[in-house]
């Protein structure tokens, strides 16, 4: 067994703190054993990079934009499997230095998923091997649900972080992802206060009528730390369990930017495709008080989620979770 994977024998990499032995067939909320790579290729979206998508995720987001990668082990057959870190590092550096890499100005290895955090020791080893060849930059794309120790490990090697926040309030965050927002906000605050020079941007995917009411409190939270914190709103693209849900309109994106700027934040923008067709669901879960959480919770319930407020950490369904097992028509 590779020495650098030893921590997986008692996995506490993320805030679920499952404490399972992932090398002996036990699985926690993420369901991942030994880390595996879903895909790896040059990617032109900023920051331009050689992007390595790791299989699996510790969240079960209803609107997952990458569900064919995130819902490991269901999607394992389509993955590249475990690739030796030395080999992966060599390939990454070679691609960054290739003519296409130069053409798109790719200057870093970008780790994404799913969530890369359940694969953290593997990522550290790939970075270590890559930097033996060349002093490459590294971006870490996260949902923010790592432990404080994991965050400090990540900050030790990254050049940049792209940090997704799904919702601000506990209720809406839980209804959308199955996880609490507290650890995410704690980590966001730590990055904003201690590692702003490593932050590429915070990202917030705006889902009509579900997490719109959290825009103002989130922006206020950041504005009070530092008005120059970069925040980008991403237009929701209907996908996964929310495949038939409505996309965000340009008007809503502009309104989110205005709301954020009104709190004092200066570096706010939006991106993504707007106006995608779909329907706002009418099913509501009354276990929640916020309108957005009632909507998302209702959809989760309709698709078989059994704990409300959603809490994947205490749920018995684990790998047989009906949300995790959902299959959407859209596969990108
Ligand atoms: S969910 Fe988090 S703590 Fe649990 S096994 Fe996966 S990475 Fe480890
Ligand atoms: S059924 Fe359980 S594991 Fe699946 S999303 Fe709901 S709370 Fe999480």
XYZ file of C-alpha atoms and ligand atoms in Angstrom, residues 8 10-20 22 26-32 57-58 117-119 145, ligand 1:
34
model
C -7.410 6.817 4.415
C -9.176 6.406 9.353
C -10.638 8.987 7.016
C -11.327 12.399 8.522
C -10.515 14.493 5.469
C -13.835 16.310 5.364
C -16.338 17.538 7.920
C -18.335 14.306 7.831
C -15.393 12.832 9.789
C -16.534 9.289 8.982
C -13.445 7.652 10.520
C -13.775 4.684 8.143
C -11.280 3.307 3.040
C -15.314 0.603 4.362
C -17.033 3.655 2.922
C -18.195 6.947 4.347
C -20.615 9.525 2.945
C -18.504 10.026 -0.190
C -18.481 6.299 -0.934
C -14.901 6.470 -2.183
C -18.128 13.768 -3.876
C -19.020 14.283 -0.227
C -11.099 16.660 -0.896
C -11.709 12.888 -0.443
C -8.656 12.463 -2.722
C -16.529 21.081 3.241
S -17.092 11.677 3.359
Fe -15.230 12.793 3.984
S -14.599 11.948 5.978
Fe -16.120 10.556 5.037
S -14.900 8.980 4.007
Fe -15.360 10.580 2.485
S -13.675 12.057 2.597
Fe -13.542 10.751 4.415
